Amino acid sequence: MKTYEIKSERIKKLRESVMSQRPMVCIERARYVTQAYKENEAQPVYIKRARALEKTLENMSIYIKDGELIVGNQACEERTAPIFPEYAVEWMEKELKEKGNFDKREGDNFYLPEEHIDELMDIISYWKGKTLRDKCDAVMPEEIRKASEVKVIHGEGNMTSGDGHIVPDFEKALKVGLEGIIKEAEERLSRVDISENDALREKAFLESVIIANKSVINFAKRYSKLARELSIKEEDERRREELLNISKICERIPEKPPTSFYEAVQMVWFIHLVIQIESNGHSASLGRVDQYLYPYYKNDIEKGIIDRDFAKELLQCLWIKLYSILKIRPTSHSGYGAGYPTYQNVTIGGTNPDYSDAVNDLSFLILESVGEAKLTQPNLSARVHSNTSEKFIRECGEVIATGFGMPAIHNDEIIIPALLNRGVEYRDAFNYTMVGCVEVAVPGKWGYRCTGMSFLNLIKVFELTLNDGYDKRTGHTLLSGNGRLRDFKDYESLWRAWEKNIAYYTKLSVALDKIADTNLLEYPDIFCSSLIDNCIERAKTAKEGGAVYDIVSGLQVGLANAANSFAALKKLVYEDKILTLEEVERALDTNFEGVEGERIRKLMLKAPKYGNDIDYVDSIAVDIYNSYIKEITKYKNTRYGKGPIGGNYGLSTSGISSNVPMGAVTGATPDGRKAYTPAAEGASPVQGTDYKGPTSVFKSVTKLPTILMTGGQLLNIKFSPDLLSDEVGFEKFIILLKSFIAMKGWHVQFNIISTETLRAAQREPEKYRDIIVRVAGYCAQFVTLDPTTQEDIISRTEQRL
Amino acid sequence: MKTVICEIEHYAIHDGPGIRTVVFIKGCPLRCKWCSNPETQRRENELFYSSEKCILCGSCVRACLKNALTKTETGIKINKELCDGCGLCTSACPMSALELAGKIMTVEEVFEEIIKDTIFYRQSGGGVTVSGGEVLMNSGFVLELLKLCRDNYINTAIETSGYGSFVELKKIGLYTNTILFDVKHTDNEMHERFTGVSNKLILENLRKLSTVHGNIILRVPLITNINDSEGNIKNTIKLAAECSIKEIHLLPYHSLGADKYRRLQKKYELKDIEKQDKAYIERLKKIVEESGIKCVIGG
Ligand code: SF4
Ligand code: SF4
């Protein structure tokens, strides 16, 4: 089996520098955005936003680190999070007042230099009452507020940050340069008839596109200038050459279309970087990098302009840049995506519309470069299909076997038909990319958030169903009048109550989406929208319905717990009559206290569990999904009828690591889960209950209505390293992957790490900085996770030999 | 037909070609001191007892109709003579401290579990491996199961110690694609000392079987300082050559079964044995390969 090690000294140095950087907070963006808002109070919101971006890009500190080939920084240092005060400030004020800084959290710590605290406090006082969060709060109906407190729904992430979750049209940007985008906007502007009703709005939007794109061009020119200045002082001849080259490149791109692989990589980074500065949303992704960069790569290699090693260095410089991006989120939300995740996805491989394999030499180079870099970013996804080259599948297996959770495997055999089923044009369907962790979108044509903005906590819905809407933890009563556990004399009446509950809470989750969606209209991402097809033509941001496609998905957490809970009640109470409803009620109320509680819990744990290819319970999981699908597909999103194809909802199980906080608010459940412990993640089985191994997990998961889950389905398998320790094990692992393709599973990722190692890492975090685990759709440094998430990872079943 | 099944293991990767499902049948005439599945030795069902989970509540003692359990200061004592494996105590135990080692299953039930992984067999050229215990101790059940699998075009393999009736072995061989045949020691005296039985019948069965079955693989569980000498390996090679066997699997020692002995209230005599180092195993592999026989470590 292969080993992956960084060969370039430059990359080793750059990697070490970024890895050892203590996460910090930088207030520069907050400062300039606030100034710009103050200076442009009377301007239309588009212009205000464009000016805010412009001001930031003009004034923020920039640097070029020694050895860097790709330049451009998000904040004043690497691994330093800018502040986005326009989205929310209260949480910052609260954390600063209570803890003095952001570095005393349980996980995801940041340090704000002391000398900036006062200025940040000033900024906060300007924004208080004017943020997205405030606006959402102002219009939030009482039942949504209560339901959010109960945490049967959760949408905080989207009220404290922007959208993210998007892949701009890199291919087009590379082809025409930003000057081309500006030209397009100017041309469209010339067609605006100022006597029309919507003309002023259209005009403002198109003008803002021009301002934003120009500001990005000028931002690059600042680096050009800096590189030139540095080159003058530089003593090392080779480095001087490099700096002069950087200067030349940043002078040309992103204004003009790139002419080389190097320029193209630099341009991709500038675009991606500015999107990260423009908005606070995470999961801004790079799309099918191996496809759109390939022509440049091929040309340069063929003409001998670069060699493979240099191309790899450039890619690794880009990965280090991705890793240097950080976002700070409120503590209350950081448990939902633990481990500083930014979910910047890079997708490789896939099938062409003529069913030939899209894999090329650059796909392999990306795979190799990510395998060597062993960083948590990018979040690498490999698209596979029945015609994927043997070599590609094996090399993916080799990198997975090194144990840092990448690449995630995504299956064209189900994803393409799923997209076709949603009305996506067939060439677009073949061109899909992953966004964030497991979400699917057509690059450059899809609005934000292929997964929804809010979470639906299925185990909480279940708990509320058993308690007639009463939530013990908060004292709130939500939907009532449908009976409680002791009233459900047969399984059917239990199920009917569930259906009523799921209908109600699904509705609330959509309402929560709308609150965020409606208010986010006031925080348009101009630059990002200008790179999404048809925003310019329609003169609309993506949020207003500018995108070609706009299908979002509801997100549910705790499917497996809910299915197991139904199965346990069905079997133990209604069929075998081993337990009475009263006994179950008591046991759940007391969190399985005492010997009697333990006995009941044991019986529940022995009931059939999802993930073991047992139809009895797997069919219940399917029922649960269908009950949800029936509801969610009734709803439209705020872009419906405004241009995009879709404008509606699908479903998704990409719940990131929300299974931990969602579980943390939910009492004991009849699957034997103790109160306030994590729920199962995504479509994965409950931690520790998939005792029959990976084949059975695949079987169970593929019984779900996968083809409807266009928002992505998440399956995480913790794989014991001994299953991969010899050639035989590796061969069979490859076959397992191929079987997964044949069975039309959607997505799978493997955590290959031993429990001993993780325990050791808990004891001596310093030594184990390198351990990366897949938390749920993304990779995180294990030692930076909070203790509960760490335990959760350890408790996931190790597939036995 | 029914028998006691200890376990059905999916995604087994070291017990024959491809991805396999291994059926562990209870009952074995040998008593190998290193046995890592001691729960498969006795034919009768029996109990696993995990003292660390037990809260000494005594429910199990009260539940047992055979008076097979007694409560002591340190835990529950099981009288294996009296216990008939009915399982009443396991249902009574609130802590899952008592658990049955096996489960009575019909041929059809076992088959239903096997056929679930068809797609993996197809992708990998895998199938079912019937193991034990010893398949020959349960040949009626095994034969029916193998026939059913063959009828459904599922690749079949067995794992056997070769200790039993040749007539049965030959019959089973007719429905088996691959026979994994254990040769634990070529020296009779050592064999007897460490497995409790002579290897005469085993070697005789192997020789006879090799004239009627073309796909036999020899397996040697390498036990440190007991059968992992170069000498024993060379003798095994010789045996393989005589029988025209083309493949030998060497299974390095592990002590993963040790805890099971405790839970069965049995003594694990090989407690202090060390694992072989990788280089030594590689050397043995080389010796096998030099004789022109394929060698796989771990099977
Ligand atoms: S299995 Fe049955 S006979 Fe054996 S100890 Fe338990 S209750 Fe008694
Ligand atoms: S019933 Fe279980 S917990 Fe109670 S004494 Fe027996 S083995 Fe121990």
mmCIF file of C-alpha atoms in Angstrom, chain A residues 498-616:
data_model
loop_
_atom_site.group_PDB
_atom_site.id
_atom_site.type_symbol
_atom_site.label_atom_id
_atom_site.label_comp_id
_atom_site.label_asym_id
_atom_site.label_seq_id
_atom_site.Cartn_x
_atom_site.Cartn_y
_atom_site.Cartn_z
ATOM 1 C CA TRP A 498 -46.333 10.899 14.747
ATOM 2 C CA GLU A 499 -47.690 11.918 11.371
ATOM 3 C CA LYS A 500 -49.492 14.868 12.908
ATOM 4 C CA ASN A 501 -46.387 15.899 14.762
ATOM 5 C CA ILE A 502 -44.062 15.559 11.808
ATOM 6 C CA ALA A 503 -46.454 17.610 9.697
ATOM 7 C CA TYR A 504 -46.474 20.377 12.263
ATOM 8 C CA TYR A 505 -42.758 20.560 12.916
ATOM 9 C CA THR A 506 -41.892 20.293 9.247
ATOM 10 C CA LYS A 507 -44.071 23.307 8.715
ATOM 11 C CA LEU A 508 -42.274 25.159 11.487
ATOM 12 C CA SER A 509 -38.907 24.297 9.987
ATOM 13 C CA VAL A 510 -39.973 25.758 6.666
ATOM 14 C CA ALA A 511 -41.269 28.846 8.433
ATOM 15 C CA LEU A 512 -37.916 29.180 10.134
ATOM 16 C CA ASP A 513 -36.206 29.004 6.743
ATOM 17 C CA LYS A 514 -38.406 31.787 5.487
ATOM 18 C CA ILE A 515 -37.515 34.032 8.369
ATOM 19 C CA ALA A 516 -33.848 33.716 7.518
ATOM 20 C CA ASP A 517 -34.396 33.807 3.745
ATOM 21 C CA THR A 518 -36.546 36.899 3.866
ATOM 22 C CA ASN A 519 -34.178 38.817 6.080
ATOM 23 C CA LEU A 520 -31.085 37.695 4.229
ATOM 24 C CA LEU A 521 -32.415 39.660 1.256
ATOM 25 C CA GLU A 522 -30.963 42.657 3.028
ATOM 26 C CA TYR A 523 -27.494 41.124 3.028
ATOM 27 C CA PRO A 524 -26.990 40.343 -0.633
ATOM 28 C CA ASP A 525 -23.700 38.802 -1.733
ATOM 29 C CA ILE A 526 -23.034 40.823 -4.823
ATOM 30 C CA PHE A 527 -19.754 39.380 -5.990
ATOM 31 C CA CYS A 528 -20.883 35.821 -5.476
ATOM 32 C CA SER A 529 -24.172 36.403 -7.267
ATOM 33 C CA SER A 530 -22.362 37.931 -10.229
ATOM 34 C CA LEU A 531 -20.763 34.526 -10.798
ATOM 35 C CA ILE A 532 -24.007 32.576 -10.677
ATOM 36 C CA ASP A 533 -25.885 31.955 -13.860
ATOM 37 C CA ASN A 534 -28.541 33.879 -14.577
ATOM 38 C CA CYS A 535 -28.175 36.511 -11.886
ATOM 39 C CA ILE A 536 -26.887 39.215 -14.210
ATOM 40 C CA GLU A 537 -29.429 38.569 -16.900
ATOM 41 C CA ARG A 538 -32.284 38.592 -14.400
ATOM 42 C CA ALA A 539 -30.644 41.426 -12.469
ATOM 43 C CA LYS A 540 -31.255 39.536 -9.262
ATOM 44 C CA THR A 541 -29.096 38.100 -6.533
ATOM 45 C CA ALA A 542 -29.164 34.362 -6.018
ATOM 46 C CA LYS A 543 -31.327 34.942 -2.969
ATOM 47 C CA GLU A 544 -33.855 36.839 -5.065
ATOM 48 C CA GLY A 545 -34.190 34.046 -7.570
ATOM 49 C CA GLY A 546 -31.259 34.743 -9.861
ATOM 50 C CA ALA A 547 -30.036 31.146 -10.123
ATOM 51 C CA VAL A 548 -30.958 28.644 -12.816
ATOM 52 C CA TYR A 549 -31.767 26.025 -10.186
ATOM 53 C CA ASP A 550 -32.989 26.530 -6.669
ATOM 54 C CA ILE A 551 -33.939 23.390 -4.833
ATOM 55 C CA VAL A 552 -33.203 23.281 -1.135
ATOM 56 C CA SER A 553 -33.588 20.448 1.277
ATOM 57 C CA GLY A 554 -34.832 20.061 4.755
ATOM 58 C CA LEU A 555 -32.292 18.629 7.127
ATOM 59 C CA GLN A 556 -33.195 16.018 9.668
ATOM 60 C CA VAL A 557 -31.201 14.608 12.493
ATOM 61 C CA GLY A 558 -31.667 11.382 14.412
ATOM 62 C CA LEU A 559 -33.367 9.173 11.848
ATOM 63 C CA ALA A 560 -31.805 6.011 13.246
ATOM 64 C CA ASN A 561 -32.851 6.784 16.826
ATOM 65 C CA ALA A 562 -36.383 7.495 15.755
ATOM 66 C CA ALA A 563 -36.586 4.291 13.698
ATOM 67 C CA ASN A 564 -35.115 2.212 16.516
ATOM 68 C CA SER A 565 -37.479 3.798 18.998
ATOM 69 C CA PHE A 566 -40.526 2.944 16.916
ATOM 70 C CA ALA A 567 -39.208 -0.580 16.401
ATOM 71 C CA ALA A 568 -38.630 -1.113 20.114
ATOM 72 C CA LEU A 569 -42.142 0.014 21.026
ATOM 73 C CA LYS A 570 -43.660 -2.002 18.225
ATOM 74 C CA LYS A 571 -41.858 -5.157 19.196
ATOM 75 C CA LEU A 572 -41.754 -4.981 22.987
ATOM 76 C CA VAL A 573 -45.066 -3.297 23.709
ATOM 77 C CA TYR A 574 -47.448 -3.853 20.851
ATOM 78 C CA GLU A 575 -46.373 -7.228 19.501
ATOM 79 C CA ASP A 576 -44.597 -9.281 22.154
ATOM 80 C CA LYS A 577 -46.276 -7.419 25.015
ATOM 81 C CA ILE A 578 -43.186 -7.790 27.192
ATOM 82 C CA LEU A 579 -43.484 -4.212 28.398
ATOM 83 C CA THR A 580 -46.473 -2.029 29.159
ATOM 84 C CA LEU A 581 -46.857 1.559 28.045
ATOM 85 C CA GLU A 582 -46.722 2.682 31.658
ATOM 86 C CA GLU A 583 -43.476 0.833 32.265
ATOM 87 C CA VAL A 584 -41.942 2.465 29.225
ATOM 88 C CA GLU A 585 -43.185 5.898 30.273
ATOM 89 C CA ARG A 586 -41.696 5.529 33.706
ATOM 90 C CA ALA A 587 -38.394 4.267 32.381
ATOM 91 C CA LEU A 588 -38.080 7.155 29.933
ATOM 92 C CA ASP A 589 -39.125 9.729 32.499
ATOM 93 C CA THR A 590 -36.520 8.531 34.953
ATOM 94 C CA ASN A 591 -33.820 8.060 32.325
ATOM 95 C CA PHE A 592 -33.783 4.288 32.978
ATOM 96 C CA GLU A 593 -33.119 4.741 36.649
ATOM 97 C CA GLY A 594 -32.679 1.766 38.958
ATOM 98 C CA VAL A 595 -32.573 -1.953 38.290
ATOM 99 C CA GLU A 596 -35.998 -1.888 36.690
ATOM 100 C CA GLY A 597 -34.940 0.926 34.405
ATOM 101 C CA GLU A 598 -31.814 -0.956 33.428
ATOM 102 C CA ARG A 599 -33.812 -4.060 32.667
ATOM 103 C CA ILE A 600 -36.133 -2.131 30.397
ATOM 104 C CA ARG A 601 -33.230 -0.388 28.746
ATOM 105 C CA LYS A 602 -31.557 -3.696 28.072
ATOM 106 C CA LEU A 603 -34.689 -5.043 26.401
ATOM 107 C CA MET A 604 -34.837 -1.896 24.298
ATOM 108 C CA LEU A 605 -31.223 -2.184 23.295
ATOM 109 C CA LYS A 606 -31.874 -5.722 22.161
ATOM 110 C CA ALA A 607 -34.789 -4.767 19.949
ATOM 111 C CA PRO A 608 -33.968 -4.673 16.213
ATOM 112 C CA LYS A 609 -31.636 -1.863 15.254
ATOM 113 C CA TYR A 610 -31.373 0.057 12.010
ATOM 114 C CA GLY A 611 -28.089 -0.566 10.201
ATOM 115 C CA ASN A 612 -28.064 -4.346 10.378
ATOM 116 C CA ASP A 613 -30.082 -5.163 7.291
ATOM 117 C CA ILE A 614 -33.151 -6.099 9.303
ATOM 118 C CA ASP A 615 -36.294 -5.285 7.346
ATOM 119 C CA TYR A 616 -38.378 -5.025 10.500
#
